[in-house]
Short mmCIF file of C-alpha atoms and ligand atoms in Angstrom, two decimals:
data_model
loop_
_atom_site.label_atom_id
_atom_site.label_comp_id
_atom_site.label_asym_id
_atom_site.label_seq_id
_atom_site.Cartn_x
_atom_site.Cartn_y
_atom_site.Cartn_z
CA MET A 1 -0.18 -0.08 0.05
CA ARG A 2 1.12 3.47 -0.66
CA MET A 3 0.13 6.61 1.20
CA VAL A 4 -0.06 8.77 -1.83
CA ASP A 5 -2.70 6.35 -3.40
CA LEU A 6 -4.90 6.49 -0.31
CA ILE A 7 -4.70 10.37 -0.30
CA GLU A 8 -5.69 10.48 -3.91
CA LYS A 9 -8.70 8.00 -3.33
CA LYS A 10 -9.89 10.15 -0.54
CA ARG A 11 -9.44 13.36 -2.50
CA ASP A 12 -11.58 12.03 -5.31
CA GLY A 13 -14.27 11.09 -2.86
CA GLY A 14 -13.54 7.23 -2.52
CA GLU A 15 -14.34 5.04 0.64
CA LEU A 16 -11.30 3.63 2.38
CA SER A 17 -11.39 0.19 3.80
CA LYS A 18 -10.57 -0.74 7.38
CA GLU A 19 -7.13 -2.15 6.23
CA GLU A 20 -6.38 1.15 4.41
CA ILE A 21 -7.20 3.19 7.42
CA ASP A 22 -5.29 0.82 9.77
CA PHE A 23 -2.14 1.32 7.39
CA ILE A 24 -2.50 5.03 7.65
CA ILE A 25 -2.91 5.45 11.30
CA GLN A 26 -0.11 2.79 12.20
CA GLY A 27 2.22 4.38 9.61
CA TYR A 28 1.56 7.85 11.00
CA THR A 29 2.10 6.59 14.71
CA LYS A 30 5.39 4.99 13.75
CA GLY A 31 6.53 7.80 11.72
CA THR A 32 6.82 5.87 8.52
CA ILE A 33 4.14 8.38 7.11
CA PRO A 34 5.24 11.96 7.31
CA ASP A 35 3.40 14.89 8.43
CA TYR A 36 3.10 16.52 5.03
CA GLN A 37 1.22 13.29 3.69
CA MET A 38 -0.91 13.13 6.84
CA SER A 39 -1.60 16.73 6.44
CA ALA A 40 -2.79 16.34 2.79
CA PHE A 41 -4.94 13.34 4.09
CA ALA A 42 -6.48 15.35 6.75
CA MET A 43 -7.50 18.10 4.29
CA ALA A 44 -8.96 15.50 1.98
CA VAL A 45 -11.08 14.32 4.84
CA PHE A 46 -11.94 17.91 5.80
CA PHE A 47 -13.43 18.39 2.14
CA ARG A 48 -14.76 14.88 1.30
CA ASP A 49 -15.97 13.73 4.80
CA MET A 50 -16.03 10.04 5.88
CA THR A 51 -18.68 7.43 5.74
CA ALA A 52 -20.07 5.88 9.03
CA ASP A 53 -17.74 2.74 8.56
CA GLU A 54 -14.86 4.85 7.79
CA ARG A 55 -15.38 7.03 11.02
CA ALA A 56 -15.74 3.87 13.09
CA ASN A 57 -12.55 2.35 11.59
CA LEU A 58 -10.62 5.47 12.12
CA THR A 59 -11.68 5.57 15.85
CA MET A 60 -10.79 2.20 16.51
CA ALA A 61 -7.55 2.47 14.54
CA MET A 62 -6.60 5.35 16.88
CA VAL A 63 -7.74 3.35 20.02
CA ASN A 64 -5.50 0.48 18.89
CA SER A 65 -2.45 2.96 18.29
CA GLY A 66 -1.54 2.76 21.84
CA GLU A 67 -2.37 1.58 25.45
CA THR A 68 -5.87 0.93 26.55
CA ILE A 69 -7.19 0.83 30.00
CA ASP A 70 -8.74 -2.35 31.12
CA LEU A 71 -11.49 -1.86 33.62
CA SER A 72 -12.91 -5.31 33.59
CA ALA A 73 -11.80 -5.77 37.25
CA ILE A 74 -14.27 -3.20 38.31
CA GLU A 75 -17.75 -4.50 38.64
CA GLY A 76 -20.74 -3.07 37.05
CA ILE A 77 -21.28 -1.10 33.77
CA LYS A 78 -18.67 1.69 33.61
CA VAL A 79 -20.49 4.82 32.19
CA ASP A 80 -18.22 7.62 31.22
CA LYS A 81 -19.26 11.15 30.58
CA HIS A 82 -17.58 13.58 28.18
CA SER A 83 -18.05 17.31 27.61
CA THR A 84 -16.91 18.86 24.31
CA GLY A 85 -15.58 21.81 26.21
CA GLY A 86 -16.91 24.77 27.85
CA VAL A 87 -16.39 27.75 30.13
CA GLY A 88 -17.08 27.25 33.87
CA ASP A 89 -18.23 23.89 33.08
CA THR A 90 -18.35 22.25 36.61
CA THR A 91 -20.26 19.29 35.82
CA THR A 92 -17.81 16.46 36.14
CA LEU A 93 -17.08 17.51 39.75
CA VAL A 94 -20.71 17.33 40.68
CA LEU A 95 -21.68 14.32 38.55
CA ALA A 96 -18.96 11.92 39.67
CA PRO A 97 -19.85 11.80 43.22
CA LEU A 98 -23.65 12.22 42.49
CA VAL A 99 -23.62 9.09 40.34
CA ALA A 100 -21.37 7.12 42.60
CA ALA A 101 -23.90 7.79 45.37
CA LEU A 102 -26.10 5.49 43.63
CA ASP A 103 -23.62 2.79 43.55
CA ILE A 104 -22.75 3.26 39.79
CA PRO A 105 -18.83 2.91 39.35
CA VAL A 106 -17.16 6.08 38.44
CA ALA A 107 -13.54 5.33 37.10
CA LYS A 108 -12.67 8.53 35.60
CA MET A 109 -9.56 9.80 33.87
CA SER A 110 -9.43 13.53 33.31
CA GLY A 111 -7.25 16.23 31.86
CA ARG A 112 -5.85 19.66 32.67
CA GLY A 113 -7.40 22.82 31.11
CA LEU A 114 -5.83 24.42 28.19
CA GLY A 115 -6.89 27.89 26.86
CA HIS A 116 -10.31 29.23 27.99
CA THR A 117 -11.73 25.89 29.16
CA GLY A 118 -10.83 24.61 32.39
CA GLY A 119 -9.82 21.07 33.41
CA THR A 120 -11.34 18.88 36.15
CA ILE A 121 -7.85 17.93 37.28
CA ASP A 122 -6.80 21.55 38.08
CA LYS A 123 -10.00 22.06 39.84
CA LEU A 124 -9.40 18.99 42.08
CA GLU A 125 -5.95 20.15 42.83
CA SER A 126 -7.28 23.19 44.43
CA ILE A 127 -8.28 20.96 47.40
CA LYS A 128 -5.15 20.71 49.70
CA GLY A 129 -3.40 17.29 49.31
CA PHE A 130 -5.61 16.00 46.51
CA ASN A 131 -3.59 13.50 44.45
CA VAL A 132 -4.51 12.38 40.99
CA GLU A 133 -1.44 10.24 40.53
CA VAL A 134 -2.88 7.04 42.03
CA THR A 135 -1.61 3.62 40.77
CA LYS A 136 -3.81 1.57 38.51
CA ASP A 137 -4.48 -1.09 41.23
CA LYS A 138 -5.25 1.56 43.78
CA PHE A 139 -7.55 3.22 41.45
CA ILE A 140 -9.45 -0.04 40.64
CA ASP A 141 -9.57 -0.95 44.38
CA LEU A 142 -11.02 2.47 45.13
CA VAL A 143 -13.59 2.20 42.50
CA ASN A 144 -14.69 -1.18 43.53
CA ARG A 145 -14.93 -0.23 47.30
CA ASP A 146 -16.25 3.21 47.17
CA LYS A 147 -17.48 3.52 43.41
CA ILE A 148 -15.40 6.61 42.75
CA ALA A 149 -11.87 7.61 41.90
CA VAL A 150 -10.39 10.08 39.25
CA ILE A 151 -6.72 10.08 37.77
CA GLY A 152 -4.90 12.21 35.60
CA GLN A 153 -4.11 11.05 31.99
CA THR A 154 -1.46 8.23 32.19
CA GLY A 155 0.06 5.95 29.98
CA ASN A 156 0.42 6.20 26.09
CA LEU A 157 -3.20 6.36 25.28
CA THR A 158 -4.11 7.22 21.69
CA PRO A 159 -0.80 8.37 20.53
CA ALA A 160 -2.10 8.67 16.96
CA ASP A 161 -4.77 11.09 18.12
CA LYS A 162 -2.11 13.30 19.96
CA LYS A 163 -0.04 13.56 16.90
CA LEU A 164 -2.78 14.06 14.66
CA TYR A 165 -4.55 16.65 16.71
CA ALA A 166 -1.40 18.76 16.82
CA LEU A 167 -0.96 18.47 13.21
CA ARG A 168 -4.59 19.61 12.49
CA ASP A 169 -4.06 22.51 14.84
CA VAL A 170 -1.50 24.08 12.40
CA THR A 171 -3.02 22.80 9.11
CA GLY A 172 -6.45 24.22 9.20
CA THR A 173 -8.14 20.70 9.84
CA VAL A 174 -9.37 21.00 13.30
CA ASN A 175 -13.01 21.74 12.46
CA SER A 176 -13.81 18.49 10.61
CA ILE A 177 -16.80 16.57 12.07
CA PRO A 178 -15.29 13.15 11.41
CA LEU A 179 -11.95 14.10 12.72
CA ILE A 180 -13.44 15.76 15.90
CA ALA A 181 -15.57 12.79 16.54
CA SER A 182 -12.95 10.23 16.13
CA SER A 183 -10.60 12.11 18.33
CA ILE A 184 -13.00 12.31 21.25
CA MET A 185 -14.35 8.81 20.85
CA SER A 186 -11.05 7.25 20.65
CA LYS A 187 -10.00 8.68 23.87
CA LYS A 188 -13.18 7.62 25.79
CA ILE A 189 -12.99 4.13 24.42
CA ALA A 190 -9.17 3.79 25.17
CA ALA A 191 -9.98 4.77 28.73
CA GLY A 192 -12.32 1.84 29.37
CA ALA A 193 -15.72 3.05 29.06
CA ASP A 194 -18.50 0.53 28.47
CA ALA A 195 -21.12 3.20 27.83
CA ILE A 196 -20.64 6.98 27.11
CA VAL A 197 -22.71 10.06 27.77
CA LEU A 198 -21.79 13.07 25.73
CA ASP A 199 -22.41 16.60 26.60
CA VAL A 200 -22.11 18.40 23.25
CA LYS A 201 -21.99 22.17 23.77
CA THR A 202 -23.31 24.72 21.38
CA GLY A 203 -22.99 28.59 21.34
CA SER A 204 -20.18 30.99 21.58
CA GLY A 205 -18.15 29.26 24.09
CA ALA A 206 -18.24 25.90 22.32
CA PHE A 207 -16.36 24.21 19.60
CA MET A 208 -19.62 23.98 17.79
CA LYS A 209 -20.95 27.52 17.31
CA THR A 210 -24.32 26.64 15.79
CA GLU A 211 -27.02 24.14 16.93
CA GLU A 212 -27.04 22.42 13.55
CA ASP A 213 -23.24 21.57 13.77
CA ALA A 214 -23.68 20.58 17.28
CA TYR A 215 -26.30 18.09 16.32
CA LYS A 216 -24.27 16.77 13.45
CA LEU A 217 -21.23 16.23 15.93
CA ALA A 218 -23.45 14.52 18.31
CA HIS A 219 -25.04 12.08 15.75
CA THR A 220 -21.64 11.25 14.28
CA MET A 221 -20.24 10.41 17.87
CA VAL A 222 -23.32 8.55 18.85
CA SER A 223 -23.21 6.45 15.86
CA ILE A 224 -19.42 5.70 16.19
CA GLY A 225 -19.97 4.65 19.73
CA ASN A 226 -22.99 2.45 19.03
CA SER A 227 -21.32 0.84 16.17
CA VAL A 228 -18.32 -0.22 18.11
CA GLY A 229 -20.33 -1.66 20.89
CA ARG A 230 -20.44 1.31 23.44
CA LYS A 231 -23.98 2.57 24.06
CA THR A 232 -23.73 6.14 23.51
CA ILE A 233 -26.10 9.19 24.17
CA ALA A 234 -25.64 12.82 23.54
CA VAL A 235 -27.20 15.69 25.15
CA ILE A 236 -26.92 19.09 23.33
CA SER A 237 -26.59 21.97 25.76
CA ASP A 238 -26.18 25.67 25.80
CA MET A 239 -22.77 27.33 26.07
CA SER A 240 -23.59 30.57 24.78
CA GLN A 241 -22.92 31.81 28.37
CA PRO A 242 -20.74 30.28 31.05
CA LEU A 243 -22.38 27.57 33.13
CA GLY A 244 -23.34 28.29 36.68
CA PHE A 245 -21.71 31.55 38.09
CA ALA A 246 -18.18 30.57 38.87
CA VAL A 247 -15.33 30.47 36.22
CA GLY A 248 -11.96 29.55 37.82
CA ASN A 249 -10.71 26.58 39.86
CA ALA A 250 -11.21 26.92 43.60
CA ILE A 251 -14.48 28.98 43.10
CA GLU A 252 -15.85 26.19 40.74
CA VAL A 253 -15.02 23.58 43.46
CA LYS A 254 -17.20 25.66 45.82
CA GLU A 255 -20.04 25.76 43.36
CA ALA A 256 -19.72 22.02 42.81
CA ILE A 257 -20.11 21.51 46.62
CA ASP A 258 -23.03 23.81 46.73
CA THR A 259 -24.72 21.87 43.79
CA LEU A 260 -24.14 18.61 45.53
CA LYS A 261 -25.79 20.11 48.74
CA GLY A 262 -28.81 21.00 46.54
CA VAL A 263 -28.13 24.87 46.74
CA GLY A 264 -26.18 25.26 43.23
CA PRO A 265 -26.88 27.39 40.35
CA LYS A 266 -30.06 26.43 38.47
CA ASP A 267 -28.49 25.71 35.07
CA LEU A 268 -25.71 23.69 36.40
CA THR A 269 -28.05 21.73 38.49
CA GLU A 270 -30.36 21.08 35.64
CA LEU A 271 -27.57 19.97 33.41
CA VAL A 272 -26.11 17.69 35.87
CA LEU A 273 -29.62 15.95 36.61
CA THR A 274 -30.01 15.60 32.73
CA LEU A 275 -26.61 13.96 32.21
CA GLY A 276 -26.73 12.17 35.36
CA SER A 277 -30.06 10.47 34.42
CA HIS A 278 -28.83 9.31 31.32
CA MET A 279 -25.78 7.78 33.06
CA VAL A 280 -28.08 6.13 35.60
CA CYS A 281 -30.14 4.39 32.90
CA LEU A 282 -27.09 3.38 30.82
CA ALA A 283 -25.68 1.87 34.17
CA GLY A 284 -29.05 -0.16 34.30
CA LYS A 285 -29.90 1.42 37.59
CA ALA A 286 -33.30 3.04 36.38
CA GLU A 287 -35.88 2.17 33.86
CA SER A 288 -36.72 5.69 32.79
CA GLU A 289 -35.11 9.05 32.88
CA GLU A 290 -37.87 10.28 35.39
CA GLU A 291 -37.00 7.36 37.77
CA ALA A 292 -33.29 8.21 37.41
CA ARG A 293 -33.90 11.88 38.17
CA LYS A 294 -35.85 10.99 41.20
CA LYS A 295 -32.99 8.89 42.43
CA LEU A 296 -30.50 11.53 41.88
CA LEU A 297 -32.59 14.21 43.73
CA GLU A 298 -32.91 11.80 46.66
CA VAL A 299 -29.15 11.37 47.18
CA ILE A 300 -28.78 15.15 47.12
CA LYS A 301 -31.67 15.50 49.71
CA SER A 302 -30.26 12.80 51.97
CA GLY A 303 -26.85 14.03 51.92
CA LYS A 304 -25.40 10.87 50.46
CA ALA A 305 -24.04 12.80 47.48
CA ILE A 306 -22.09 15.32 49.58
CA GLU A 307 -20.86 12.44 51.86
CA LYS A 308 -19.57 10.68 48.80
CA LEU A 309 -17.75 13.74 47.72
CA LYS A 310 -16.10 13.79 51.12
CA LEU A 311 -14.99 10.13 50.97
CA PHE A 312 -13.77 10.80 47.37
CA ILE A 313 -11.45 13.71 48.54
CA LYS A 314 -10.27 11.68 51.62
CA ASN A 315 -9.60 8.50 49.45
CA GLN A 316 -7.32 10.64 47.31
CA GLY A 317 -5.20 12.30 50.17
CA GLY A 318 -7.29 15.62 50.07
CA ASP A 319 -8.53 17.76 52.89
CA ALA A 320 -12.26 16.74 52.98
CA SER A 321 -12.92 19.43 55.50
CA VAL A 322 -13.23 21.96 52.67
CA VAL A 323 -16.76 20.42 52.02
CA ASP A 324 -18.18 22.05 55.23
CA ASN A 325 -15.79 24.82 55.33
CA PRO A 326 -15.25 25.98 51.55
CA ASP A 327 -13.31 29.02 52.92
CA LYS A 328 -10.32 26.68 53.33
CA LEU A 329 -10.09 26.49 49.50
CA PRO A 330 -7.52 28.93 48.11
CA GLN A 331 -8.79 32.53 48.27
CA ALA A 332 -7.78 35.51 46.11
CA ASN A 333 -6.42 38.55 47.91
CA TYR A 334 -8.86 40.99 46.08
CA LYS A 335 -12.52 40.70 45.37
CA ILE A 336 -13.32 43.46 42.91
CA ASP A 337 -16.94 44.08 41.89
CA VAL A 338 -17.48 45.46 38.29
CA PRO A 339 -20.61 47.47 38.32
CA ALA A 340 -23.10 47.74 35.49
CA LYS A 341 -22.98 50.98 33.54
CA LYS A 342 -26.68 51.09 32.93
CA SER A 343 -29.88 49.46 34.01
CA GLY A 344 -31.65 46.78 32.02
CA PHE A 345 -31.51 43.15 31.28
CA VAL A 346 -28.39 40.99 30.72
CA SER A 347 -28.86 39.86 27.14
CA GLU A 348 -25.50 38.38 26.34
CA ILE A 349 -22.30 37.05 28.22
CA VAL A 350 -19.98 35.84 25.55
CA ALA A 351 -18.72 32.50 27.19
CA ASP A 352 -15.38 32.17 25.42
CA GLU A 353 -14.42 35.82 26.07
CA ILE A 354 -15.38 35.41 29.87
CA GLY A 355 -13.15 32.31 29.80
CA THR A 356 -10.20 34.37 28.25
CA ALA A 357 -10.78 37.07 30.96
CA ALA A 358 -10.52 34.54 33.59
CA MET A 359 -7.32 33.16 32.00
CA LEU A 360 -5.84 36.81 32.10
CA LEU A 361 -6.39 36.83 35.79
CA GLY A 362 -4.28 33.65 35.88
CA ALA A 363 -6.97 30.98 36.06
CA GLY A 364 -6.18 29.36 32.92
CA ARG A 365 -3.14 28.22 30.61
CA ALA A 366 -2.30 29.96 27.43
CA THR A 367 0.41 27.27 26.81
CA LYS A 368 0.81 23.59 28.21
CA GLU A 369 3.75 24.83 30.40
CA ASP A 370 2.00 27.78 32.12
CA THR A 371 1.11 27.47 35.86
CA ILE A 372 -2.12 28.45 37.02
CA ASP A 373 -3.42 30.42 39.97
CA LEU A 374 -6.17 28.13 41.67
CA ALA A 375 -7.64 30.96 43.70
CA VAL A 376 -8.58 33.46 40.90
CA GLY A 377 -11.41 33.66 38.54
CA ILE A 378 -14.70 35.44 37.68
CA MET A 379 -17.94 35.20 39.50
CA LEU A 380 -20.81 36.35 37.45
CA ARG A 381 -23.38 38.06 39.53
CA LYS A 382 -26.03 37.87 36.82
CA LYS A 383 -27.02 35.42 33.99
CA VAL A 384 -28.57 36.18 30.67
CA GLY A 385 -32.26 37.18 31.09
CA ASP A 386 -31.66 38.79 34.58
CA LYS A 387 -32.51 42.34 35.36
CA ILE A 388 -29.82 44.61 36.60
CA LYS A 389 -29.76 48.21 37.92
CA LYS A 390 -27.07 50.64 37.13
CA GLY A 391 -24.13 50.38 39.69
CA GLU A 392 -25.11 46.71 40.85
CA PRO A 393 -22.26 44.34 40.25
CA LEU A 394 -22.06 42.46 36.97
CA VAL A 395 -19.25 40.29 38.06
CA THR A 396 -16.85 39.93 41.00
CA LEU A 397 -13.33 39.45 40.00
CA HIS A 398 -11.26 37.15 42.26
CA SER A 399 -7.85 38.43 41.80
CA ASN A 400 -4.31 38.31 43.06
CA ARG A 401 -3.33 41.52 41.66
CA GLU A 402 -4.85 44.90 41.95
CA GLU A 403 -4.17 45.99 38.23
CA VAL A 404 -7.29 44.47 36.35
CA GLU A 405 -8.03 47.08 33.74
CA GLU A 406 -7.56 44.87 30.82
CA VAL A 407 -9.92 42.25 32.41
CA ILE A 408 -12.47 44.94 33.31
CA SER A 409 -12.68 46.16 29.63
CA LYS A 410 -13.00 42.56 28.48
CA ILE A 411 -15.91 42.09 30.89
CA TYR A 412 -17.64 45.29 29.64
CA ASN A 413 -17.20 44.39 25.97
CA ASN A 414 -18.54 40.99 26.57
CA ILE A 415 -21.60 41.28 28.81
CA ILE A 416 -24.10 43.14 27.17
CA ILE A 417 -27.20 44.98 28.83
CA SER A 418 -30.35 45.68 26.75
CA ASP A 419 -33.77 46.74 27.13
CA LYS A 420 -35.09 43.17 27.22
CA ALA A 421 -33.67 39.72 27.29
CA GLU A 422 -34.68 36.08 27.71
CA THR A 423 -33.06 33.23 29.48
CA PRO A 424 -31.56 30.98 26.83
CA LYS A 425 -32.85 27.25 26.49
CA LEU A 426 -30.24 25.07 28.47
CA ILE A 427 -30.96 21.69 27.00
CA HIS A 428 -31.45 21.68 23.20
CA GLY A 429 -32.12 18.15 22.73
CA VAL A 430 -30.93 14.49 23.14
CA VAL A 431 -29.42 12.34 20.38
CA VAL A 432 -29.68 8.67 20.80
CA LYS A 433 -28.63 7.33 17.34
N1 LIG B 501 -11.51 17.85 21.45
C1 LIG B 501 -10.78 16.69 20.92
O1 LIG B 501 -10.27 15.87 21.86
N2 LIG B 501 -10.55 16.50 19.71
C2 LIG B 501 -10.84 17.34 18.63
O2 LIG B 501 -10.50 16.99 17.46
C3 LIG B 501 -11.65 18.31 19.02
C4 LIG B 501 -11.74 18.72 20.30
CA1 LIG B 502 -19.39 27.37 36.80
#
């Protein structure tokens, strides 16, 4: 087989066989296929798309390009959740203990944040002592005993995806649905998931800016998952404004704690209950979404969910007393209110720009090597649709420096006040095939 022939075949709209796709991915991982040929191939896929079989074969070729995690030693159906990236998205921190409180195993591998989206691992590390570098044996023991553990990315998972994603980033081929879908699904499958709940974001803060593209991506991922034997469901959710009020690390942990106590932001709570009920159903612990939701609400009310969070923190070396005393989380030196310049209704909070503003305060990384300040971030004081009076705080900045002019001007440019506004729809739909 020659790579040039396969590039031409895709360029001319042909369909590649499983053997041909394996040849490309294996060759690229080993280095026998150079970046320039892989770039041409990615561009051909960008313009020609892939058939359902090609997408599934590409996904599995990437899964098989490296190690995979074997979770078969954990009893029960392992349901993983993946969000396509958002701003202030604290769902994993809430969902993991919430679902585990119903005796559903949560064996999660999470990443650090890059750019304007935050990572679960960074958030967890704002709890003193919390350790994500757990050995594989301990990880499995913890999940079998207490149903929950979260580790950082370990091992050589999906090396083909790592290499290809970096190449796509500099060749104008990131925004291709078959490439995004196979990239995300290969990582979930390599991490050992039996079933997958996807949270596909749509809006200014998301990869998929339009609802139409979000649906396309969701259908593609659901179809890949189901065709390779992983039951997959996708929820399309709003990311036109940040989720909840907090955008940062420690302040998002506080928000997650509140939500598990039943006093969290409305939108975050609703998204968690929606995603959670699908997870409960896929895990076989409820017959219907309504039943699952009822069970989730029960463990919040009874305190089981918050107790599970404490146990989870303690098991991984963290200071669980932060749950009862969130003031023990890292605190910023300055809390600076940014007042509204006029009265009206908040009509827009541009999610990705708010994420960038939080990054400017030090809450996020511009490059992989950056260190982040866990204490800082942005607390929204109003959400889209809320009424506001001139002089009332729009946001409160949690900052470790007094000089925040640049951040304040970003806030004013990206939170719009109008004469009228409506609360946006949070859940756009659910995709099951
Ligand atoms: N996230 C991924 O992991 N891969 C993509 O291609 C895009 C977003
Ligand atoms: Ca939030």
